[in-house]
Structures are given as structure tokens and as C-alpha cells.
Tab-separated table of C-alpha atoms in Angstrom:
chain	number	residue	atom	x	y	z
D	1072	MET	CA	24.935	-2.289	-26.439
D	1073	SER	CA	26.764	-3.759	-23.771
D	1074	SER	CA	29.258	-6.937	-23.344
D	1075	ASP	CA	28.787	-9.785	-21.412
D	1076	ARG	CA	31.280	-8.502	-18.494
D	1077	GLU	CA	29.049	-4.929	-18.413
D	1078	GLN	CA	26.303	-6.902	-17.950
D	1079	ALA	CA	27.820	-9.519	-15.462
D	1080	ALA	CA	28.818	-6.724	-13.339
D	1081	PHE	CA	25.278	-5.249	-13.509
D	1082	GLU	CA	23.813	-8.418	-12.034
D	1083	ALA	CA	26.085	-8.477	-9.757
D	1084	GLY	CA	24.993	-5.096	-8.524
D	1085	ILE	CA	21.383	-5.943	-8.493
D	1086	LYS	CA	21.798	-8.547	-6.055
D	1087	LEU	CA	23.916	-6.867	-3.437
D	1088	GLY	CA	21.596	-3.701	-3.779
D	1089	ALA	CA	18.424	-5.805	-3.431
D	1090	LEU	CA	19.690	-8.031	-0.908
D	1091	TYR	CA	21.351	-4.910	1.246
D	1092	HIS	CA	17.538	-2.944	1.359
D	1093	GLN	CA	15.700	-6.357	1.753
D	1094	TRP	CA	17.187	-7.629	5.229
D	1095	VAL	CA	18.667	-4.256	6.858
D	1096	GLY	CA	16.473	-3.507	9.753
D	1097	THR	CA	15.697	-7.463	10.497
D	1098	PRO	CA	15.587	-8.069	14.555
D	1099	ILE	CA	18.551	-10.823	14.962
D	1100	SER	CA	21.185	-12.297	17.767
D	1101	ARG	CA	24.328	-14.734	17.177
D	1102	ALA	CA	21.590	-17.625	18.248
D	1103	THR	CA	19.651	-16.726	15.276
D	1104	ALA	CA	22.239	-15.220	12.630
D	1105	ALA	CA	22.649	-18.028	10.500
D	1106	SER	CA	19.571	-18.696	9.865
D	1107	VAL	CA	19.381	-15.058	8.170
D	1108	GLU	CA	22.286	-16.056	6.367
D	1109	THR	CA	20.509	-19.179	5.223
D	1110	ALA	CA	17.526	-17.325	4.129
D	1111	ILE	CA	19.456	-14.745	2.235
D	1112	GLU	CA	21.785	-16.889	-0.142
D	1113	GLN	CA	18.896	-18.756	-0.811
D	1114	ALA	CA	16.609	-15.667	-1.929
D	1115	VAL	CA	19.843	-14.574	-3.667
D	1116	GLY	CA	20.536	-17.872	-5.242
D	1117	LEU	CA	16.923	-18.055	-6.895
D	1118	GLN	CA	17.496	-14.786	-8.842
D	1119	PRO	CA	18.573	-14.764	-12.198
D	1120	TYR	CA	22.776	-15.228	-13.563
D	1121	VAL	CA	23.489	-15.739	-9.529
D	1122	GLU	CA	26.062	-18.902	-9.671
D	1123	GLU	CA	27.042	-18.664	-6.153
D	1124	ILE	CA	26.378	-15.985	-3.398
D	1125	HIS	CA	27.679	-16.466	0.254
D	1126	VAL	CA	26.614	-14.816	3.072
D	1127	THR	CA	28.413	-14.207	6.789
D	1128	LEU	CA	26.947	-11.702	9.228
D	1129	ASP	CA	29.452	-10.625	11.799
D	1130	ARG	CA	28.655	-11.759	15.329
D	1131	GLU	CA	30.701	-9.555	16.989
D	1132	MET	CA	28.615	-6.755	15.954
D	1133	MET	CA	25.349	-8.117	17.485
D	1134	THR	CA	25.083	-6.471	20.805
D	1135	ALA	CA	22.515	-7.117	22.788
D	1136	ASN	CA	19.913	-3.923	23.287
D	1137	PRO	CA	18.063	-3.847	26.551
D	1138	PHE	CA	15.809	-6.311	25.412
D	1139	GLY	CA	18.352	-8.776	24.470
D	1140	TYR	CA	18.516	-8.914	20.681
D	1141	SER	CA	20.143	-6.687	17.923
D	1142	GLU	CA	19.357	-5.327	14.086
D	1143	LEU	CA	20.995	-6.416	11.236
D	1144	ALA	CA	22.861	-3.346	10.050
D	1145	GLY	CA	24.340	-3.348	6.912
D	1146	ALA	CA	28.177	-3.221	8.837
D	1147	MET	CA	27.467	-6.470	9.576
D	1148	PHE	CA	27.198	-8.134	5.647
D	1149	SER	CA	30.207	-9.709	4.125
D	1150	VAL	CA	28.757	-11.214	0.849
D	1151	GLU	CA	30.556	-12.546	-1.670
D	1152	ILE	CA	28.538	-13.072	-5.038
D	1153	THR	CA	29.498	-14.921	-8.777
D	1154	THR	CA	27.325	-13.637	-11.674
D	1155	GLN	CA	27.727	-15.407	-15.178
D	1156	VAL	CA	26.040	-13.581	-18.062
D	1157	GLY	CA	27.275	-15.845	-21.346
D	1158	THR	CA	30.642	-16.563	-20.602
D	1159	ALA	CA	31.299	-13.495	-18.496
D	1160	ARG	CA	32.136	-14.256	-15.142
D	1161	CYS	CA	31.454	-11.194	-11.925
D	1162	VAL	CA	32.779	-11.821	-8.724
D	1163	ALA	CA	31.316	-8.757	-6.128
D	1164	ASP	CA	31.650	-8.377	-2.746
D	1165	LEU	CA	29.541	-6.310	0.019
D	1166	ARG	CA	32.291	-5.272	2.938
D	1167	PHE	CA	32.325	-3.153	5.815
D	1168	THR	CA	35.756	-1.083	5.498
D	1169	GLY	CA	34.831	0.237	9.123
D	1170	GLU	CA	33.432	3.430	7.576
D	1171	TYR	CA	30.732	2.117	4.764
D	1172	PRO	CA	29.692	-0.839	3.536
D	1173	LEU	CA	31.170	-1.042	0.463
D	1174	MET	CA	30.234	-2.915	-3.039
D	1175	SER	CA	33.220	-3.593	-5.014
D	1176	ILE	CA	33.636	-5.955	-8.361
D	1177	ARG	CA	36.413	-8.050	-7.677
D	1178	SER	CA	37.155	-9.817	-10.809
D	1179	ILE	CA	35.373	-10.312	-14.126
D	1180	ASP	CA	37.075	-12.973	-16.333
D	1181	GLU	CA	35.771	-14.814	-19.287
D	1182	THR	CA	35.433	-18.795	-19.246
D	1183	ALA	CA	36.204	-20.392	-21.875
A	399	MET	CA	-2.983	4.436	30.776
A	400	SER	CA	-3.825	1.466	29.235
A	401	SER	CA	-4.421	-2.251	30.430
A	402	ASP	CA	-2.020	-5.589	30.060
A	403	ARG	CA	-4.552	-6.320	27.539
A	404	GLU	CA	-4.321	-3.488	25.325
A	405	GLN	CA	-0.421	-3.395	25.754
A	406	ALA	CA	-0.612	-6.992	24.683
A	407	ALA	CA	-2.830	-6.341	21.895
A	408	PHE	CA	-0.351	-2.856	21.098
A	409	GLU	CA	3.208	-5.536	21.051
A	410	ALA	CA	1.089	-7.840	18.854
A	411	GLY	CA	0.342	-4.957	16.542
A	412	ILE	CA	4.035	-4.183	16.601
A	413	LYS	CA	5.377	-7.775	15.417
A	414	LEU	CA	2.219	-8.533	12.362
A	415	GLY	CA	3.269	-4.837	10.820
A	416	ALA	CA	6.747	-5.330	11.003
A	417	LEU	CA	7.458	-8.769	9.858
A	418	TYR	CA	5.212	-7.836	6.762
A	419	HIS	CA	7.070	-5.126	5.862
A	420	GLN	CA	10.389	-6.521	6.848
A	421	TRP	CA	10.412	-9.540	4.688
A	422	VAL	CA	7.408	-8.518	1.587
A	423	GLY	CA	9.547	-8.870	-1.720
A	424	THR	CA	11.847	-10.942	-0.787
A	425	PRO	CA	12.534	-13.768	-3.558
A	426	ILE	CA	10.872	-16.689	-2.859
A	427	SER	CA	10.472	-20.629	-4.365
A	428	ARG	CA	7.945	-23.587	-3.503
A	429	ALA	CA	11.932	-24.677	-2.366
A	430	THR	CA	12.972	-21.962	-0.197
A	431	ALA	CA	10.169	-21.133	2.159
A	432	ALA	CA	10.952	-23.119	4.523
A	433	SER	CA	13.836	-20.890	5.095
A	434	VAL	CA	11.971	-18.025	5.146
A	435	GLU	CA	9.585	-19.115	7.485
A	436	THR	CA	12.026	-19.992	9.858
A	437	ALA	CA	14.036	-16.842	9.451
A	438	ILE	CA	10.680	-15.010	10.062
A	439	GLU	CA	10.098	-17.053	13.622
A	440	GLN	CA	13.207	-16.747	15.449
A	441	ALA	CA	13.575	-13.154	14.377
A	442	VAL	CA	10.233	-12.610	15.406
A	443	GLY	CA	10.772	-14.456	18.611
A	444	LEU	CA	13.789	-12.393	19.631
A	445	GLN	CA	11.147	-9.397	19.709
A	446	PRO	CA	10.537	-8.360	23.528
A	447	TYR	CA	6.676	-10.082	24.801
A	448	VAL	CA	6.800	-12.500	22.182
A	449	GLU	CA	5.748	-15.865	23.452
A	450	GLU	CA	5.240	-17.778	20.347
A	451	ILE	CA	5.209	-17.585	16.727
A	452	HIS	CA	3.809	-19.585	13.426
A	453	VAL	CA	4.624	-18.343	9.783
A	454	THR	CA	3.324	-20.547	7.086
A	455	LEU	CA	3.921	-18.472	3.446
A	456	ASP	CA	1.208	-20.033	0.998
A	457	ARG	CA	3.498	-22.434	-1.880
A	458	GLU	CA	-0.045	-22.413	-3.588
A	459	MET	CA	0.682	-18.614	-4.490
A	460	MET	CA	4.541	-18.992	-5.697
A	461	THR	CA	4.431	-19.354	-9.062
A	462	ALA	CA	6.967	-18.769	-11.002
A	463	ASN	CA	7.903	-15.918	-13.041
A	464	PRO	CA	9.966	-16.359	-16.489
A	465	PHE	CA	13.071	-16.681	-14.140
A	466	GLY	CA	11.985	-19.722	-12.324
A	467	TYR	CA	11.091	-18.452	-9.184
A	468	SER	CA	8.346	-15.718	-6.995
A	469	GLU	CA	8.573	-12.487	-4.545
A	470	LEU	CA	7.023	-12.947	-1.478
A	471	ALA	CA	4.050	-11.717	-1.100
A	472	GLY	CA	1.453	-10.214	1.186
A	473	ALA	CA	-1.434	-12.372	0.238
A	474	MET	CA	0.970	-15.640	1.111
A	475	PHE	CA	1.389	-15.283	4.562
A	476	SER	CA	-0.160	-16.985	7.536
A	477	VAL	CA	0.985	-15.829	10.798
A	478	GLU	CA	-0.616	-16.789	14.437
A	479	ILE	CA	1.322	-14.654	16.898
A	480	THR	CA	0.823	-14.512	21.219
A	481	THR	CA	2.186	-11.938	22.900
A	482	GLN	CA	2.377	-11.474	26.665
A	483	VAL	CA	2.766	-8.225	28.813
A	484	GLY	CA	1.721	-8.642	32.703
A	485	THR	CA	-1.071	-11.381	33.053
A	486	ALA	CA	-2.651	-10.581	29.934
A	487	ARG	CA	-2.234	-12.761	26.875
A	488	CYS	CA	-3.212	-11.456	23.058
A	489	VAL	CA	-3.151	-14.134	20.483
A	490	ALA	CA	-3.306	-12.635	16.526
A	491	ASP	CA	-2.948	-12.972	13.489
A	492	LEU	CA	-2.082	-12.177	9.326
A	493	ARG	CA	-4.623	-14.037	7.231
A	494	PHE	CA	-5.500	-13.133	3.765
A	495	THR	CA	-9.146	-12.498	3.622
A	496	GLY	CA	-8.836	-13.296	-0.434
A	497	GLU	CA	-8.689	-9.533	-1.050
A	498	TYR	CA	-6.678	-8.335	1.636
A	499	PRO	CA	-3.672	-9.876	4.110
A	500	LEU	CA	-5.718	-8.836	7.123
A	501	MET	CA	-4.277	-8.942	10.921
A	502	SER	CA	-6.731	-9.566	13.748
A	503	ILE	CA	-6.928	-9.817	17.408
A	504	ARG	CA	-8.289	-13.661	17.866
A	505	SER	CA	-8.332	-13.406	21.563
A	506	ILE	CA	-7.058	-12.111	24.763
A	507	ASP	CA	-7.482	-13.579	27.766
A	508	GLU	CA	-5.950	-12.965	31.322
A	509	THR	CA	-3.811	-15.761	32.856
A	510	ALA	CA	-3.902	-16.540	36.095
U	329	MET	CA	-13.438	-11.134	22.109
U	330	SER	CA	-11.401	-7.716	22.161
U	331	SER	CA	-12.780	-4.144	22.747
U	332	ASP	CA	-12.571	-1.034	20.676
U	333	ARG	CA	-10.038	0.508	23.171
U	334	GLU	CA	-8.355	-2.895	22.297
U	335	GLN	CA	-8.632	-2.771	18.636
U	336	ALA	CA	-7.381	0.971	18.881
U	337	ALA	CA	-4.052	-0.459	20.817
U	338	PHE	CA	-3.639	-3.519	18.144
U	339	GLU	CA	-3.932	-0.715	14.809
U	340	ALA	CA	-1.505	1.617	16.193
U	341	GLY	CA	1.058	-1.040	17.295
U	342	ILE	CA	0.398	-2.486	13.265
U	343	LYS	CA	1.295	1.014	11.914
U	344	LEU	CA	4.707	1.729	14.062
U	345	GLY	CA	6.042	-1.279	13.172
U	346	ALA	CA	5.274	-1.451	9.886
U	347	LEU	CA	6.753	1.780	9.161
U	348	TYR	CA	9.889	0.882	10.829
U	349	HIS	CA	10.317	-1.856	8.922
U	350	GLN	CA	9.747	-0.442	6.365
U	351	TRP	CA	11.936	2.880	5.892
U	352	VAL	CA	14.870	1.446	7.740
U	353	GLY	CA	17.417	1.686	5.711
U	354	THR	CA	16.821	4.141	2.883
U	355	PRO	CA	19.377	6.648	1.782
U	356	ILE	CA	18.817	10.291	3.511
U	357	SER	CA	20.495	13.256	4.342
U	358	ARG	CA	19.330	16.180	6.165
U	359	ALA	CA	18.590	17.743	2.710
U	360	THR	CA	16.367	14.868	1.501
U	361	ALA	CA	14.948	14.305	5.010
U	362	ALA	CA	11.467	16.292	4.601
U	363	SER	CA	10.650	14.536	1.418
U	364	VAL	CA	11.007	10.947	3.623
U	365	GLU	CA	8.545	12.409	6.139
U	366	THR	CA	5.900	13.222	3.960
U	367	ALA	CA	6.235	9.969	1.931
U	368	ILE	CA	6.034	8.008	5.182
U	369	GLU	CA	3.106	10.448	6.591
U	370	GLN	CA	0.927	9.598	2.879
U	371	ALA	CA	1.581	6.156	3.332
U	372	VAL	CA	1.034	5.616	6.775
U	373	GLY	CA	-2.099	7.986	5.847
U	374	LEU	CA	-3.673	5.540	3.762
U	375	GLN	CA	-4.172	2.820	6.230
U	376	PRO	CA	-7.147	1.611	7.874
U	377	TYR	CA	-8.094	3.711	11.473
U	378	VAL	CA	-5.769	6.302	10.949
U	379	GLU	CA	-6.299	9.430	12.328
U	380	GLU	CA	-3.237	11.723	12.411
U	381	ILE	CA	0.211	10.618	11.881
U	382	HIS	CA	3.208	12.785	12.695
U	383	VAL	CA	6.619	11.635	11.366
U	384	THR	CA	10.216	13.572	12.421
U	385	LEU	CA	13.886	12.157	11.933
U	386	ASP	CA	16.467	13.255	13.790
U	387	ARG	CA	18.306	15.516	11.432
U	388	GLU	CA	21.366	15.410	14.227
U	389	MET	CA	22.504	12.148	13.831
U	390	MET	CA	22.434	12.084	9.852
U	391	THR	CA	25.818	12.795	9.791
U	392	ALA	CA	27.726	12.099	6.514
U	393	ASN	CA	29.688	8.952	5.409
U	394	PRO	CA	32.112	8.710	3.100
U	395	PHE	CA	29.820	9.255	0.242
U	396	GLY	CA	28.411	12.407	1.793
U	397	TYR	CA	24.953	10.850	2.724
U	398	SER	CA	23.236	8.637	5.487
U	399	GLU	CA	20.425	5.794	5.961
U	400	LEU	CA	17.778	6.221	7.671
U	401	ALA	CA	18.235	4.478	11.261
U	402	GLY	CA	15.546	3.273	13.979
U	403	ALA	CA	17.220	5.962	16.017
U	404	MET	CA	15.917	8.744	13.914
U	405	PHE	CA	12.685	8.268	14.011
U	406	SER	CA	10.132	9.981	16.367
U	407	VAL	CA	6.491	9.452	15.106
U	408	GLU	CA	3.472	10.012	17.205
U	409	ILE	CA	0.037	8.182	15.360
U	410	THR	CA	-3.745	8.595	16.556
U	411	THR	CA	-5.730	5.354	15.487
U	412	GLN	CA	-9.580	5.301	16.117
U	413	VAL	CA	-11.319	2.373	15.928
U	414	GLY	CA	-15.353	3.049	17.464
U	415	THR	CA	-15.132	5.400	19.852
U	416	ALA	CA	-12.003	4.291	21.105
U	417	ARG	CA	-8.871	6.838	20.488
U	418	CYS	CA	-5.334	5.318	20.700
U	419	VAL	CA	-2.518	7.874	20.909
U	420	ALA	CA	1.302	5.788	20.443
U	421	ASP	CA	4.783	6.461	19.744
U	422	LEU	CA	8.081	5.626	18.309
U	423	ARG	CA	10.939	7.473	19.723
U	424	PHE	CA	14.593	6.863	20.800
U	425	THR	CA	15.446	6.441	24.305
U	426	GLY	CA	19.308	6.831	23.991
U	427	GLU	CA	19.110	2.561	23.590
U	428	TYR	CA	16.399	1.675	21.491
U	429	PRO	CA	13.496	2.875	19.411
U	430	LEU	CA	10.552	2.199	21.957
U	431	MET	CA	7.123	1.768	20.452
U	432	SER	CA	4.615	3.077	23.665
U	433	ILE	CA	0.842	3.549	24.022
U	434	ARG	CA	0.601	7.402	25.591
U	435	SER	CA	-3.167	7.518	25.990
U	436	ILE	CA	-6.233	5.369	25.211
U	437	ASP	CA	-9.510	7.819	25.427
U	438	GLU	CA	-13.314	6.807	24.401
U	439	THR	CA	-14.865	9.790	22.378
U	440	ALA	CA	-18.212	10.501	23.544
X	1238	MET	CA	40.050	-5.706	-12.678
X	1239	SER	CA	36.770	-3.607	-14.046
X	1240	SER	CA	36.824	-1.009	-16.212
X	1241	ASP	CA	35.052	2.314	-15.992
X	1242	ARG	CA	32.089	0.743	-17.912
X	1243	GLU	CA	31.610	-1.702	-16.373
X	1244	GLN	CA	31.902	-0.175	-12.945
X	1245	ALA	CA	29.414	1.774	-14.315
X	1246	ALA	CA	26.878	-0.865	-14.908
X	1247	PHE	CA	27.857	-1.988	-11.686
X	1248	GLU	CA	26.763	1.180	-9.669
X	1249	ALA	CA	23.425	1.017	-12.153
X	1250	GLY	CA	22.689	-2.711	-10.459
X	1251	ILE	CA	23.170	-1.509	-6.914
X	1252	LYS	CA	20.746	1.227	-7.249
X	1253	LEU	CA	18.253	-0.769	-8.964
X	1254	GLY	CA	18.403	-3.252	-6.412
X	1255	ALA	CA	18.320	-0.865	-3.832
X	1256	LEU	CA	15.101	0.684	-4.738
X	1257	TYR	CA	13.024	-1.640	-5.711
X	1258	HIS	CA	13.846	-4.044	-2.240
X	1259	GLN	CA	13.486	-1.141	-0.293
X	1260	TRP	CA	9.463	0.576	-1.195
X	1261	VAL	CA	8.311	-2.026	-2.387
X	1262	GLY	CA	5.212	-3.235	-0.554
X	1263	THR	CA	4.844	0.811	0.937
X	1264	PRO	CA	0.973	1.920	0.697
X	1265	ILE	CA	0.165	3.784	-1.847
X	1266	SER	CA	-2.502	5.655	-4.083
X	1267	ARG	CA	-3.072	7.670	-6.345
X	1268	ALA	CA	-3.089	10.571	-4.360
X	1269	THR	CA	-0.176	9.937	-2.502
X	1270	ALA	CA	2.452	8.278	-5.474
X	1271	ALA	CA	4.277	11.608	-6.499
X	1272	SER	CA	5.456	12.091	-2.777
X	1273	VAL	CA	6.659	8.678	-2.798
X	1274	GLU	CA	8.264	8.899	-6.382
X	1275	THR	CA	9.685	11.724	-4.968
X	1276	ALA	CA	11.104	10.262	-2.056
X	1277	ILE	CA	12.852	7.464	-4.213
X	1278	GLU	CA	14.342	9.775	-6.135
X	1279	GLN	CA	16.001	12.323	-3.715
X	1280	ALA	CA	17.104	8.671	-1.911
X	1281	VAL	CA	18.461	7.373	-5.145
X	1282	GLY	CA	20.310	10.577	-5.630
X	1283	LEU	CA	22.230	11.032	-2.882
X	1284	GLN	CA	24.591	7.288	-3.458
X	1285	PRO	CA	27.392	7.379	-5.025
X	1286	TYR	CA	27.882	7.923	-8.701
X	1287	VAL	CA	23.985	8.928	-9.832
X	1288	GLU	CA	24.040	11.239	-12.236
X	1289	GLU	CA	20.208	11.039	-12.598
X	1290	ILE	CA	17.677	9.211	-11.436
X	1291	HIS	CA	13.860	9.306	-13.030
X	1292	VAL	CA	10.854	7.505	-10.676
X	1293	THR	CA	6.874	6.672	-12.553
X	1294	LEU	CA	4.473	4.741	-10.591
X	1295	ASP	CA	1.967	3.299	-12.406
X	1296	ARG	CA	-1.346	4.646	-11.529
X	1297	GLU	CA	-3.453	2.518	-13.255
X	1298	MET	CA	-2.448	-0.412	-11.488
X	1299	MET	CA	-3.077	0.970	-7.832
X	1300	THR	CA	-6.734	-0.032	-7.499
X	1301	ALA	CA	-7.432	0.208	-4.394
X	1302	ASN	CA	-8.071	-2.848	-1.598
X	1303	PRO	CA	-11.071	-3.605	0.515
X	1304	PHE	CA	-9.701	-0.493	2.861
X	1305	GLY	CA	-9.238	2.350	0.015
X	1306	TYR	CA	-5.430	1.885	-1.092
X	1307	SER	CA	-2.856	-0.144	-2.921
X	1308	GLU	CA	0.545	-1.289	-2.025
X	1309	LEU	CA	3.699	-0.474	-4.295
X	1310	ALA	CA	4.369	-3.425	-6.114
X	1311	GLY	CA	6.999	-4.026	-8.363
X	1312	ALA	CA	5.295	-4.047	-11.708
X	1313	MET	CA	4.507	-0.682	-10.919
X	1314	PHE	CA	7.751	0.851	-11.259
X	1315	SER	CA	9.442	2.741	-14.241
X	1316	VAL	CA	12.584	3.883	-13.698
X	1317	GLU	CA	15.616	5.076	-15.410
X	1318	ILE	CA	19.130	5.586	-13.914
X	1319	THR	CA	22.082	7.431	-15.207
X	1320	THR	CA	25.718	6.471	-13.404
X	1321	GLN	CA	29.084	8.311	-14.625
X	1322	VAL	CA	32.568	6.077	-12.894
X	1323	GLY	CA	35.559	8.132	-14.960
X	1324	THR	CA	34.160	8.748	-18.179
X	1325	ALA	CA	32.199	5.483	-18.786
X	1326	ARG	CA	28.374	6.339	-18.286
X	1327	CYS	CA	25.177	4.396	-18.072
X	1328	VAL	CA	21.974	4.325	-18.152
X	1329	ALA	CA	19.710	1.442	-17.105
X	1330	ASP	CA	16.336	0.863	-16.666
X	1331	LEU	CA	13.372	-1.262	-14.466
X	1332	ARG	CA	10.420	-1.670	-16.413
X	1333	PHE	CA	7.338	-4.145	-16.160
X	1334	THR	CA	7.297	-6.143	-19.225
X	1335	GLY	CA	4.439	-7.356	-18.273
X	1336	GLU	CA	5.440	-10.589	-16.907
X	1337	TYR	CA	8.373	-9.449	-14.658
X	1338	PRO	CA	9.630	-5.714	-13.526
X	1339	LEU	CA	13.271	-6.537	-15.377
X	1340	MET	CA	15.983	-4.439	-15.038
X	1341	SER	CA	18.438	-3.748	-17.959
X	1342	ILE	CA	21.342	-1.724	-19.721
X	1343	ARG	CA	20.144	0.296	-21.979
X	1344	SER	CA	23.558	2.048	-22.970
X	1345	ILE	CA	26.953	2.664	-21.758
X	1346	ASP	CA	29.075	5.604	-23.252
X	1347	GLU	CA	31.896	7.441	-22.676
X	1348	THR	CA	31.686	10.927	-22.151
X	1349	ALA	CA	34.745	12.884	-23.838
């Protein structure tokens, strides 16, 4: 079987994979980025085992195309999520390494 | 070639098809629906030839799954969009017929 | 009201907008591109008023990330679609201009 | 830090969350379901740490809308994925419980 720690890691992975593929491709600009951040945080916050979620989208990368806007790309995401299963808490993130939008486990702890 | 009226209709179609497939599947609830409506309106409003966009998501259909939330389905969308190309203005909508989330042209007019 | 020509243009727009936002972000490589082209063509071919659809994804742009694959980007699409409403037939396409994945009406004709 | 077992679980979660939100909403029918299954398997197979992936989409649920096709819904997915990180191997799945498209860890093992 799997432990609470493993399940907390699994749940964190689900949410990061899900949000990436749900929102990539959204039309976006520096003026509208906050509305997308809020929508992502609220949507992910509904899902099971999510304790906290913070989403920041890199406005520097939102350069205007010929029609004056940009498109949400994987490289723009900076996300930190905390999941909890039983007494295990997993903090994981999605950050652009400069080459790849990498999803990683930051820590897994047992809450007393 | 194609007229301004035809191009306005084409642009309205693009935006309705795009928003449907971008956002279907998003985790949603009655408490978070407004944030998704805002994010969709702001995103579509960035795209070329869009004059107006109103999005209403049917909260009655947002019944809770075993984890307490719902998922944005095509049937929940009620969208009206206005596009303008040259002097032609197209109003189109996306509405659930009871069987199908139908996209239709409501009117095309020439502005003076 | 709107003419068959305008409706054919509207339907072509719907399909191009839809396919773009449905598939952008898909993991892809030169080895798997054909399976994605087939899946898109078959999916769009199911939708109303579609007569023909051809999808080519630019393999040259599919450079490997550090994990050896790529992600379907708007710039990779080359799509030509034919819709028919009544006697009106619209040919439209999605092509990368070098700066923007542009959707355009190529022609609208009346079939006798 | 996190163990190989935890990381294998995390990676399995990423892939299940990703594929669900990438493909939900795709136009589909019994005649085209195989092309979507293949495209999903090939796409997920490109991603890091994936050893095996099997996707079956429930054709019984693909009832025709008024235009003769259906739309890929979460309830249609039956997916089993195997990820490997170091010597840890995680088998996880996505199955419809009758009420919810549930993602679960089936097993985590150490390969010798």
C-alpha cells in the first residue's frame, strides 16, 4: 500500500499537472494576469487535499504579439502548493528552470 | 474574397470555439464561478476584433461531487460576444439548448 | 439574419479556435506528431458543417527539452479546414506568420 | 527530503492530472476513440519517468448529441500508469467510481 506521505505527494502532482494543462494557452497580458492567477488559485483550492496554493505568472515574459497580448506559457508559471493527507503534508512547486517548467517536491512533513 | 460581415462572423466563431475548449474541465463551484467568468471575459477581451464579451456560468448546474465541487461543463456556458471588422458588427452567442451547447450568430449589422 | 456564407465562416472560425485551445500544450515529439495530427483531424471531422480538415504540425519546431520532448505550440500548427452551410463553402486556415498563429478565411464560394 | 517512492507517486500524479485536463472536452465518438487513446498514450509516454501507460475510453458513454458525436468527459477515462524513479515503481490509475473520476495509487514497489 502507500503511505500518507506518498499520497500527499501524489495529490500534489495531480494538481500541478492539472493546472498546467488546463490553463496553458489562455490569452493573457500584464493587465489581466491577476484575474488568471485568482481563477487558478480558486479552482485548485476546490480540489481534494489542497491546503494552500499560490500562483504567480511572470509578467516580464508577457510580451505583446502583433495584436497586443500574449498567451499563457508553461515558462510563466510559478506555483507553490501544499497538500495534506492524514498527518502528512507535502509542499511542491512548479518553476521554470530556464529550460523547462519543472514540478518538484519541496518537502514532506508529518504534522503532529 | 470575404466581406467584413463574413470576417466578423469568422472572428466571433474563433472566440467562442476557443473559450469553450480552453475552460471546459476547470474545477468550479458556486463560490468560485465569478472568478472564472471574470478570467474568461478578460482573456477573450484581449483577442483581436472583440468589442464586448459577457459570460455567465449556470450555478444551478454546479452540483457538488463527493469532494464538494463541480467541473465546468459545456452546458453551463451562456456567452454573448460582439466582434467588429471594418464597419460590420457581429453578435453571436453560446447557449445550452437542453441537449447541446450551441454557438449561433444572433445578428450582423453595418455600423454607419 | 445571416447568410449561408456568413454562417459557413462562423463555423470555420469555431473549429479553428476550438482545436487550437484544445490541443495547445500537448506533449509531442517528431515521433508522435502523426498521432496528434490524426487525433485532431478525426475530432474536428466529427463537428457539424466540417467537410474537410488537414492538420500538419511543424516537426522542425519540435526541439527537445531537457527531458527529450517538446510541447505543442500555436506556432507549430498548419491547418486548412472546409466548412459547408447550405450552398456556401468556406475554406479557412491557421498558419504561423512568423509572429502569430493567424486564422484567416481563404475563400467563400457558392456551390451550384 | 523525499524518497524515490514519494517521487514516483508525485510523477504519477502529475501525468494523470495533466492528461485529464489536456484532453477533457475533445470531440469524440466510438469511431474515433481509438485515435484519441493512441494520441494520449503517445503523448504521456514522452514525459519523464513514465514506464507504461494504458488508456481506455468508455465507448458506452459516447452517446450521440444532436450532431452525432460526443465529447470526452472525465467519466469516460480508464487509465493505468506506471512511473519509475530510481528503484521505486508506482502504479496509479484513473477510474470512474460512478460518481467521480478518481485518481489513486495502486501500488508502490522497489525493483531490486
